[in-house]
Structure formats: structure tokens, C-alpha cells
Amino acid sequence: HLILFLLFVGPFNCFASYSRATELFYSLNEGLPAGVLIGSLAHDLRLPTAGGQHPAAPQPPLSFTLASRGFGEQYVQLDNRSGELHTSAVEIDREALCVESSGATIFGAAAGVSSSSSLPSSESCLLLLDVLVLPQEYFRLVKVKIAIRDVNDNAPRFPVPHIQLSVPENAPVNTRLAIEHPAFDPDVGTNGVQTYRLRDNYGVFTLDVEENESGERTPYLIVMGALDRETREEYVTVIVAEDGGTPPLVGSATLTIGISDINDNCPQFNDSQINVTLYGNSSLGTHMATVHAVDVDLGSNAQISYSYSQKVPQPSRDLFHLNESTGAITLSSKVDGNTPRLHRLIILGNGPGCIPAVITVLVTIIKVMMRPPEVVPRFIANEAEGVVYLKELEPVNTPIAFFTIKDPDEKYKVNCYLDGDGPFRLSPYKPYNNEYLLETTKPLDYETQQLYEISVVAWNSEGFHVNRIIKVQVLDDNDNSPVFSQQLIELSIEENNVPNAFLTKLHATDADSGERGQVSYFLGPDAPSYFSLDKTTGVLTVSTQLDREEKEKYRYTVKAVDSGFPPRESIATVTITVLDKNDNSPRFINKDFSFFVPENFPGFGEIGVISVTDADAGQNGWVALSVLNGSDIFVIDTGKGVLRAKVSLDREQQSSYVLWIEAVDGGDPALSSTAKITVLLLDINDNPPLVLFPQSNMSYLLVLPSTLPGSPITEVYAVDKDTGMNAVIAYSIIGRRGPRPESFRIDPKTGNITLEESLMQNDYGLYRLLVKVSDHGYPEPLHSTVMVNLFVNDTVSNESYIESLLRREPDISIEEKQPQISIEPTHKKMESTSCMPTLVALSIISLGSIALVTGMGIYICLRKGKKHHRADENLEVQIPLNGRINLHMLEKKPMEISNI
């Protein structure tokens, strides 16, 4: 659409647009992250921006657009408003972007991002962009060229991991050999390959680098010392290529330098002369000797041929045949009376380009007047070139061969016998004469002996002997089972092993040969699936981690099987002991322990047992217990886990203790765990009630004679530090003294003392009540006593007199009656009798009570009227009815609390 718009604008505008085409050049490093500023087109094109030279004139907003979506646009991001060009999320890889220009020098020298007005070189890696600038008055087509600078992000790499190079052993010093597989580095300039070096030059090699016109560097191997293939035929080293980056990167390959052979050695005989004796009656083809020369060169350079020297006369050449290839000398003509008795055979060992080696064979011929006996074998068993082949375990008396013994001249008697060791026998074969049978006498055993050499010796009556040597080769049979080096293979491995951990390498041998002696290894059917046994090598591994706490012992069988037919096998037993590692922390049976202990429990008594276990074994499973807090009071027996208190505990001082116990095992490093211990003290009745009021046995209280019956006089208040039933208090009067002591009673629950009967004129005086305060403890209740002193009078006129009375020892008889307190309400069963008598009785009692209350009311009113004028005088001795008495109003002296 933009192109169509430009076409309709007009020729002038088109001319103006093309005339304002611009090129911008930038450069940046490859591999930069997204968001790196490449350049600002608006700034570099000097386009006006908002707030420029004419701020009053409205400026249309600039728009920057990539003209096409080609390959290069994926690497950049263009801000349509500001014209800023940034790198995109697609990383720029110069080696992938400019494959053909790899190795060229990249434009731009400044690090980071910069712009340049100069043209880049033709070898630069360029990213080309077309940008359109709008609106119309600023329209132009901007050609943006971004030169990608190379960074050293690639290491040199050889095209092959192994490089072979051949050097002739006679190569002179400073010989240069090009290495055909130089290293390649996609980076360019100094970031490309700069140098080569050998990791080990063996003192005879070095490297040099040559650079051609195109800048390619080729390494050359230079020979720095003498080479000898017969001393060392191969050098293996590592060639390292290094670039010029900072830091430099390297690549390597294995370089094998083979020393090729040249013909620098000639054949040599070990001996200079061989002496041979030949009987004149020897048959044609008799082997006399073999000469052997050695050439330490290789291949065709080591080929040796044998020939007679020109000094050897022709009759000797005709009499003795020399094999040119093997050097074997045999009798080729019949020896007669005219044959010379001594022959000197000069034999040459010929090598290519060498002076022949020389050896002399001196042959002495001994004349024989008669022909020797003849031994003619006819083999029954398989025979080839004088070697008889027998299978082991062949039965006894297996026939091997017939031998016919005869005298060629038929003049002499011929006998024969068997010479040599072995389970063989040569016996006459009847009824024929001069026929002998060679047979076995015992089964043959390949594993005991594989080759026997025996001689059939024939001699005539003149003492002439002839030997016929027979070789017996025993053929192996699969008669031996594989044998383990140990029938019981005892192994051990630490638990938590790495997967595929090596355990051992099994080894079994089979005395048989060839395939029959090849042993394969297999796991028995009782082996767990996570054990693996390599069939060929016998390497035993475990594919998973073993846990001693899950299983400590493994026992299974393994088999060794040979490759014979049928195959034979043997079995061994593998036992694996998993060794312990300290991988388990001590574990308490409970995370929280609670112990209930009666207070006053004796010191170092057993409070409770803390059970802790550790799944590890040995020292790793030893557990030591310690108290983390409260160690000044509590101790713990490490061996038994018994918790004890050093001192007797008092619940009234502290009712519970919270301890933290730590269990530490004996591993290295040690593992630990903690548990919470709560010790709750149970109350026992070890505290008697404590009387808080009255505070002294010497205190007293004034009781007015006008006090009405049923009025509370005072109270006895006590507390008990114990709890529960041990703190339930009962009050009782166990002793009385006074004019009419039964006039007062005490409430067994509250301790309130009330007046039971009206006081008369004769009732004036001092009353002394001995109150027993008792708890309900078990098994034995505890109690305290206090003396309650009541002075019945209208006023206190002589305090010293009263105090003198109090100081006298009271003559009080103790009552043994115990207070009765109902702790819980009791339920009585209703009688099944009729309710009518009960209702009549209640009605009568009610009427009587009403009359009594009315009379007492009238009497009280009259008494108040008479004694109203005395009320102000007696204010200081008024008795509190509900609550405690103000002791400061009643006592002017310090009081004591005494318990009888």
C-alpha cells in the first residue's frame, strides 16, 4: 500500500524521495543479548523531534518501518516512533549468518555497539535492512548496514579425531611433512587458529605453521632427529591447535606417526658353519639340515633367498638339493663308492640390495657296507606329514599303525622295539612275521600332555639300527568343566553405593582348548534383578543403591559355562555383605514423652524410660542421650535411657517440667534427633492446712450480749498448698472453755463461727474455742489447730485483764468427733410410705417457726431501743459478718500464728 501511495503522489515527489535515500552503517559484536541499542535512526539522520528548533510549530510524529520482512529482520527490533534499533531475542551468530565469509575481517573496532560513516570492507559480515521514514515531508528510504564483529566463541576443531602420518626411517633432519587434516575454527582474524604444538615431541619432532595467500594456516611436522624403525616403529602424541582469542581456546587430536621401513638391514646367519653327518645308505630325500638367515626389515625388504656360492662344485650341487625359499638341504642323488666323503657347501643368504650373508655346511658321508633294515608304516589313525592325530578319551588299545620290519638284503634277522615315553605299546601282530601293531595302553588326556614323540627302532643281527620317529598329537575334547578360582566368593560393599558400582571380577578357568575352553558367566536364578554379570569379562556390578537397613546379606549363585558341545558348567556362590554407613538418625519411639511422678519422689529414682533406636549398626548405631535443658536437676542414663532427678521434687514449688532430650549416634559425622519430655508432678498430702485467720492464739474478739442467735461472729480461714482432695479443708471445734461454751458452733465447710443461743447475764466472760482445721488427704489427712478467743461483754474496759486470761494455759478437753463434710451431694431414696404424715408434720413446724420468728422480732426491737444510746461506744468492736476481720482494729500488738 505504501508503494501505491508513492506512485500517486507524482513524479516530483518520487524524484525527491529517491534523491533523499540514505545509508547508515553500524557494527556490533555477535552473541549480544536482547535489547542492546544498535543505533538511533532519528538521531543519526538528524531528523527533528518533538521539542526541537521550532517548538511552537506542531510537528507530525515520525514513523519508522522496515520495508520488507527478510532474513535479517529477525535479529533486530525497530521502535516505530523513536527509530531506535535494538537487538532481538534471536541471538546473532556470525558463523551461522555468514558461512561463506568465515575467516574475513569484520568491520568495526570498538567494543559494544557503535556507528560509523565509513564503508565496511568487502570481507565484512553484513546484515542489510531497508527502513522507510514517514510522514511524507520526511520520507526517505534508509539503507541500514550492520557489520557483525566476530568474538572468540568457537574452539579449533580437527576434522578427524585420529591423524595418521607416515615418515620414512631414513628421513633426514629438517624433513617437513604437511599434516593433511589441519584444525578448523569458524572464528576469523586472530580468533581463528594461530598456532599448533605437540604435547610430546619425543625429542625428534616439532611443528611449524605456514600461511598461504588466502590466510589458511597449515601445520607441518619437522623431523629433528634420526629415526630407526627397528628401534621404534610408531610414535603416538597429541597435536594441539590454539586460536588467538583472549582467553585462547584449544582443540586437539591424536597424531600417530608411523615410521615406514626402508631396506637398511641385510640378512644375517646366526652361525658361520654347520656340521652334518650322512650315512652312505641314506635314502633319497633324506633331510640333512636347514639354514636360516634373519633380516629385521619388513615386507619385501626382509625377503631372503638361499643359493649356493659359485665356489661350490657342481657334483656337490647335484648331490644335495638346496631349497631357495626355506634353506632346507636334502639328499637328491644316490651315494655310491665314487661319491666324495667330504663336501663343503657355501650357502648365500640373499636380500634385496644387500651383500649376501654366508654360511658353510660341512657334510661328512660315512660309508656303509650293508643296507639298514626298513621300517614301513601303515597308519590306521589319521596321519599327516608324520603326525598321528588321536582324540583324548579314546578307549584303551586303540590301534594307531601297523609297522612292517624287513631286511632289504634278506640276510639278517631284524627285531624292533618302541622307544619313548607315553601310553603306547608295540607288539608283534600274529600270525604274521615282521608285522607289529602300535596301540594305546591308557586313555590320552589333552590337559596332561598334548604331544608325544616316540620312535620305532629296528635293528638287525649285525647291530645296525634304524629309527622311525612318530609324533602323536592329542586332540582336545570337551571333558573339563570350568573351575572357579573360589567356590565361595565373599564380597562387601558400603551401602548407598553409586549405581552400577563394581563388585568384583569373577574368574574361572577351563583346561580345554579353543572354544571348549572359552568361559561365559551367568547369574543364577536366585540372584536379584539389580545385580549384573558381564557374560564375557565376568565383571559383577550392582545397578542400584543398596540399603543395609533393608537387607544386609545377599547370597546367590553364579555359573561359568564353556562353549563346548554339549556345554559344561560349574557353579559358585557369591555372598555380599552390605557395610553400614551412618545414614540414619536416632529415632525416638515417641516425639513427646509424658511421665507422671509423685512429688517428693526420692532423688535419682527412676522417673521413666526413654526408648530410642538407630537403624544403623555397630558404632553408627550407638546412641548417647543427654538433657539439653534442666541438666542441673535431671540426668539420663545413656545406656538404659532412664530419666532420673538429682533431687526430690516439690510440686508446690513447680508442678511440671519440660525437658528436651537429644540422642546422638556414634557415626562420623554424628547424626542426632530430639524429643520433648514432660514431667508432671502428682500431688501428695505433704502440707497441713495453713491458718491465715486468726493470726494468733492470743487474739480475741468482743461479742456483745445482744447478739442474736444465728448471727455470724467470726470465721477461721485456712489454705492448703496441696491440690485436689488434699486441699479440701474441714473445720471443727475440738475443745471448748467458757461460761456456756456450747453457745457457739462452726461451719465445717466455710469455717464461719455463729452464735447458737441467746446470751444471758450469766454468759458474760471469756470463751476459748480450739478449732481443728483438717484436709482430706490420702492416706493420712493432715491438720492444724488454732485458738479462737471470744470475750462476751458490753465493752472492753480492762485489756490487761483479758490478756492475762489469755496467757493462762486453757484447761480444755479434746473432743474426738470428726467434722463431716459432704463433698458431693448425696441422693436419698424416697420412702415408699404415704406422704400424708409428713405433710401434717411440716405444717405444724411451719406454724411454730412463724410464731417464733415473730416473737424474736419484737424482742430485738425492744433491745435496740434500750441500748441505742450505747451504739456509738461499741463501734470499734463490731464483728464483720461477711469477709475477713480488720486485724488492725482488733489488735494493737504483733500477733503470732501457732499450731497446736
Coordinates of N, CA, C and O in Angstrom, one line a residue, residues 484-567:
F484 N 35.9 -72.4 39.0 CA 36.1 -71.1 39.6 C 37.4 -71.1 40.5 O 37.7 -72.1 41.2
S485 N 38.0 -69.9 40.6 CA 39.2 -69.8 41.5 C 38.7 -69.9 42.9 O 39.5 -70.3 43.8
Q486 N 37.5 -69.5 43.2 CA 36.9 -69.7 44.6 C 35.5 -70.2 44.4 O 34.7 -69.6 43.6
Q487 N 35.2 -71.2 45.2 CA 33.8 -71.7 45.2 C 32.9 -70.8 46.0 O 31.7 -70.7 45.7
L488 N 33.4 -70.1 47.0 CA 32.6 -69.2 47.8 C 33.3 -67.8 47.7 O 34.4 -67.6 48.1
I489 N 32.6 -66.9 47.0 CA 33.2 -65.6 46.8 C 32.5 -64.6 47.8 O 31.3 -64.3 47.7
E490 N 33.3 -64.2 48.7 CA 32.8 -63.3 49.8 C 33.2 -61.8 49.4 O 34.3 -61.5 49.3
L491 N 32.1 -61.0 49.3 CA 32.3 -59.6 48.9 C 31.7 -58.7 50.0 O 30.8 -59.1 50.8
S492 N 32.1 -57.4 50.0 CA 31.5 -56.4 50.8 C 31.4 -55.1 50.1 O 32.3 -54.8 49.3
I493 N 30.4 -54.3 50.4 CA 30.2 -53.0 49.7 C 29.5 -52.1 50.7 O 28.6 -52.6 51.4
E494 N 29.9 -50.9 50.7 CA 29.2 -49.9 51.6 C 27.8 -49.6 51.0 O 27.6 -49.5 49.8
E495 N 26.8 -49.4 51.9 CA 25.5 -49.0 51.4 C 25.5 -47.6 50.8 O 26.5 -46.9 51.0
N496 N 24.5 -47.3 50.1 CA 24.3 -46.0 49.4 C 25.4 -45.9 48.3 O 25.9 -44.8 48.1
N497 N 25.7 -47.0 47.7 CA 26.7 -47.0 46.7 C 26.2 -46.3 45.4 O 25.0 -46.1 45.3
V498 N 27.1 -45.9 44.5 CA 26.7 -45.3 43.3 C 26.1 -46.4 42.4 O 26.5 -47.6 42.5
P499 N 25.2 -46.1 41.5 CA 24.6 -47.1 40.6 C 25.7 -47.7 39.7 O 26.7 -47.0 39.4
N500 N 25.5 -48.9 39.3 CA 26.5 -49.7 38.5 C 27.8 -49.8 39.2 O 28.9 -49.7 38.5
A501 N 27.9 -49.9 40.5 CA 29.1 -50.0 41.2 C 29.8 -51.4 41.0 O 29.1 -52.4 40.9
F502 N 31.1 -51.3 40.8 CA 31.9 -52.5 40.6 C 32.0 -53.4 41.9 O 32.3 -52.8 43.0
L503 N 31.7 -54.7 41.8 CA 31.8 -55.5 43.0 C 33.0 -56.4 42.9 O 33.9 -56.4 43.8
T504 N 33.2 -57.1 41.8 CA 34.4 -58.0 41.7 C 34.4 -58.5 40.2 O 33.5 -58.3 39.4
K505 N 35.5 -59.1 39.9 CA 35.6 -59.8 38.6 C 35.8 -61.3 38.8 O 36.8 -61.7 39.4
L506 N 34.8 -62.0 38.4 CA 34.8 -63.5 38.5 C 35.9 -64.1 37.6 O 36.1 -63.5 36.5
H507 N 36.5 -65.1 38.0 CA 37.5 -65.8 37.2 C 37.3 -67.3 37.3 O 37.4 -67.9 38.4
A508 N 37.1 -67.9 36.1 CA 37.0 -69.4 36.0 C 37.9 -69.8 34.9 O 38.0 -69.1 33.9
T509 N 38.5 -70.9 35.1 CA 39.4 -71.5 34.0 C 38.8 -72.8 33.5 O 38.2 -73.5 34.3
D510 N 39.1 -73.1 32.3 CA 38.7 -74.4 31.7 C 40.0 -74.9 31.0 O 40.6 -74.3 30.1
A511 N 40.3 -76.1 31.4 CA 41.6 -76.7 30.9 C 41.4 -77.1 29.4 O 42.5 -77.4 28.8
D512 N 40.2 -77.1 28.9 CA 40.1 -77.5 27.5 C 40.6 -76.3 26.6 O 40.9 -75.2 27.1
S513 N 40.8 -76.6 25.3 CA 41.4 -75.6 24.4 C 40.4 -75.1 23.5 O 39.3 -75.7 23.3
G514 N 40.7 -74.0 22.8 CA 39.8 -73.5 21.8 C 38.5 -73.0 22.4 O 38.5 -72.5 23.5
E515 N 37.5 -73.2 21.5 CA 36.1 -72.8 22.0 C 35.7 -73.5 23.2 O 34.9 -73.0 24.0
R516 N 36.2 -74.8 23.4 CA 35.8 -75.6 24.5 C 36.3 -75.0 25.8 O 35.8 -75.3 26.9
G517 N 37.3 -74.2 25.7 CA 37.9 -73.6 26.9 C 37.4 -72.1 27.1 O 37.9 -71.5 28.1
Q518 N 36.6 -71.6 26.2 CA 36.1 -70.2 26.4 C 34.9 -70.2 27.4 O 34.0 -71.0 27.2
V519 N 35.1 -69.4 28.4 CA 34.1 -69.4 29.5 C 33.2 -68.2 29.5 O 33.7 -67.1 29.2
S520 N 31.9 -68.4 29.6 CA 30.9 -67.3 29.8 C 30.3 -67.4 31.2 O 30.2 -68.5 31.8
Y521 N 29.9 -66.2 31.7 CA 29.5 -66.1 33.1 C 28.0 -65.7 33.0 O 27.5 -64.9 32.3
F522 N 27.2 -66.3 34.0 CA 25.8 -66.1 34.1 C 25.4 -66.0 35.6 O 26.0 -66.8 36.4
L523 N 24.4 -65.2 35.9 CA 23.8 -65.2 37.2 C 22.9 -66.4 37.4 O 22.2 -66.8 36.5
G524 N 22.9 -66.9 38.6 CA 21.9 -68.0 38.9 C 20.5 -67.5 39.0 O 20.3 -66.3 39.1
P525 N 19.5 -68.4 39.0 CA 18.1 -67.9 39.1 C 17.8 -67.2 40.4 O 16.8 -66.5 40.5
D526 N 18.6 -67.4 41.5 CA 18.3 -66.8 42.8 C 18.9 -65.5 42.9 O 18.8 -64.9 44.0
A527 N 19.5 -64.9 41.9 CA 20.2 -63.6 42.0 C 19.1 -62.5 41.8 O 18.3 -62.6 40.9
P528 N 19.1 -61.5 42.7 CA 18.2 -60.4 42.5 C 18.5 -59.7 41.1 O 19.6 -59.7 40.6
S529 N 17.4 -59.1 40.6 CA 17.5 -58.5 39.2 C 18.4 -57.3 39.1 O 18.8 -56.9 38.0
Y530 N 18.7 -56.7 40.3 CA 19.6 -55.5 40.2 C 21.0 -55.8 40.2 O 21.9 -54.9 40.3
F531 N 21.4 -57.0 40.2 CA 22.8 -57.4 40.0 C 23.0 -57.8 38.6 O 22.2 -58.4 37.9
S532 N 24.2 -57.4 38.0 CA 24.5 -57.7 36.6 C 25.9 -58.3 36.5 O 26.8 -58.0 37.3
L533 N 26.0 -59.3 35.6 CA 27.2 -60.0 35.4 C 27.5 -60.0 33.9 O 26.8 -60.5 33.1
D534 N 28.7 -59.4 33.6 CA 29.1 -59.4 32.2 C 29.4 -60.8 31.7 O 30.3 -61.5 32.3
K535 N 28.8 -61.2 30.6 CA 29.0 -62.5 30.1 C 30.4 -62.8 29.8 O 30.9 -63.9 30.0
T536 N 31.1 -61.8 29.2 CA 32.4 -62.1 28.7 C 33.5 -61.9 29.7 O 34.4 -62.7 29.9
T537 N 33.5 -60.7 30.4 CA 34.6 -60.3 31.3 C 34.4 -60.9 32.7 O 35.4 -61.0 33.5
G538 N 33.2 -61.3 33.1 CA 32.9 -61.7 34.4 C 32.9 -60.6 35.5 O 33.0 -60.9 36.7
V539 N 32.7 -59.4 35.0 CA 32.6 -58.3 36.0 C 31.2 -58.2 36.6 O 30.2 -58.2 35.8
L540 N 31.2 -58.3 37.9 CA 29.9 -58.3 38.6 C 29.7 -56.9 39.1 O 30.5 -56.3 39.8
T541 N 28.5 -56.3 38.8 CA 28.1 -55.0 39.3 C 26.7 -55.0 39.9 O 26.0 -55.9 39.7
V542 N 26.4 -53.9 40.6 CA 25.1 -53.7 41.1 C 24.5 -52.4 40.6 O 25.2 -51.4 40.6
S543 N 23.3 -52.5 40.0 CA 22.8 -51.3 39.3 C 22.1 -50.3 40.1 O 21.8 -49.2 39.7
T544 N 21.8 -50.6 41.4 CA 21.0 -49.7 42.2 C 21.8 -49.5 43.5 O 22.7 -50.3 43.8
Q545 N 21.3 -48.6 44.3 CA 21.8 -48.4 45.6 C 21.3 -49.5 46.6 O 20.2 -49.8 46.6
L546 N 22.3 -50.0 47.4 CA 21.9 -51.0 48.4 C 21.7 -50.3 49.8 O 22.4 -49.3 50.1
D547 N 20.7 -50.8 50.5 CA 20.4 -50.2 51.8 C 20.6 -51.3 52.9 O 19.9 -52.3 52.8
R548 N 21.6 -51.1 53.7 CA 21.8 -52.2 54.7 C 20.6 -52.4 55.6 O 20.4 -53.5 56.1
E549 N 19.9 -51.3 55.9 CA 18.8 -51.4 56.8 C 17.7 -52.2 56.2 O 16.8 -52.8 56.9
E550 N 17.6 -52.2 54.9 CA 16.6 -53.0 54.2 C 17.1 -54.5 54.1 O 16.3 -55.4 54.3
K551 N 18.3 -54.7 53.7 CA 18.9 -56.0 53.6 C 20.4 -56.0 53.7 O 21.0 -55.2 53.1
E552 N 20.9 -56.8 54.6 CA 22.3 -56.7 55.0 C 23.1 -57.8 54.2 O 24.3 -57.6 53.9
K553 N 22.5 -58.9 53.9 CA 23.2 -60.0 53.3 C 22.5 -60.5 52.0 O 21.3 -60.5 52.0
Y554 N 23.4 -60.7 51.0 CA 22.9 -61.3 49.8 C 23.7 -62.6 49.5 O 24.9 -62.6 49.7
R555 N 23.0 -63.6 49.0 CA 23.6 -64.8 48.7 C 22.9 -65.4 47.5 O 21.7 -65.6 47.5
Y556 N 23.7 -65.7 46.5 CA 23.1 -66.2 45.3 C 24.3 -66.9 44.5 O 25.4 -66.9 44.9
T557 N 23.9 -67.6 43.5 CA 24.8 -68.5 42.7 C 25.2 -67.8 41.4 O 24.4 -67.0 40.8
V558 N 26.3 -68.1 40.9 CA 26.8 -67.7 39.5 C 27.3 -69.0 38.8 O 27.7 -69.9 39.4
K559 N 27.2 -68.9 37.5 CA 27.6 -70.1 36.7 C 28.6 -69.7 35.7 O 28.6 -68.6 35.2
A560 N 29.6 -70.6 35.5 CA 30.6 -70.5 34.4 C 30.3 -71.6 33.4 O 30.3 -72.8 33.8
V561 N 30.0 -71.3 32.2 CA 29.7 -72.2 31.1 C 30.7 -72.1 30.0 O 31.0 -71.0 29.5
D562 N 31.2 -73.3 29.6 CA 32.1 -73.3 28.4 C 31.3 -73.3 27.1 O 30.1 -73.4 27.1
S563 N 32.1 -73.3 26.0 CA 31.5 -73.2 24.7 C 31.5 -74.5 23.9 O 31.3 -74.6 22.7
G564 N 31.8 -75.6 24.7 CA 31.8 -76.9 24.0 C 30.4 -77.5 23.7 O 29.4 -76.8 24.0
F565 N 30.4 -78.6 23.1 CA 29.1 -79.2 22.7 C 29.2 -80.7 23.2 O 30.0 -81.5 22.7
P566 N 28.3 -81.1 24.1 CA 27.4 -80.2 24.9 C 28.2 -79.3 25.9 O 29.3 -79.7 26.3
P567 N 27.7 -78.1 26.2 CA 28.4 -77.3 27.1 C 28.5 -77.9 28.5 O 27.6 -78.6 29.0

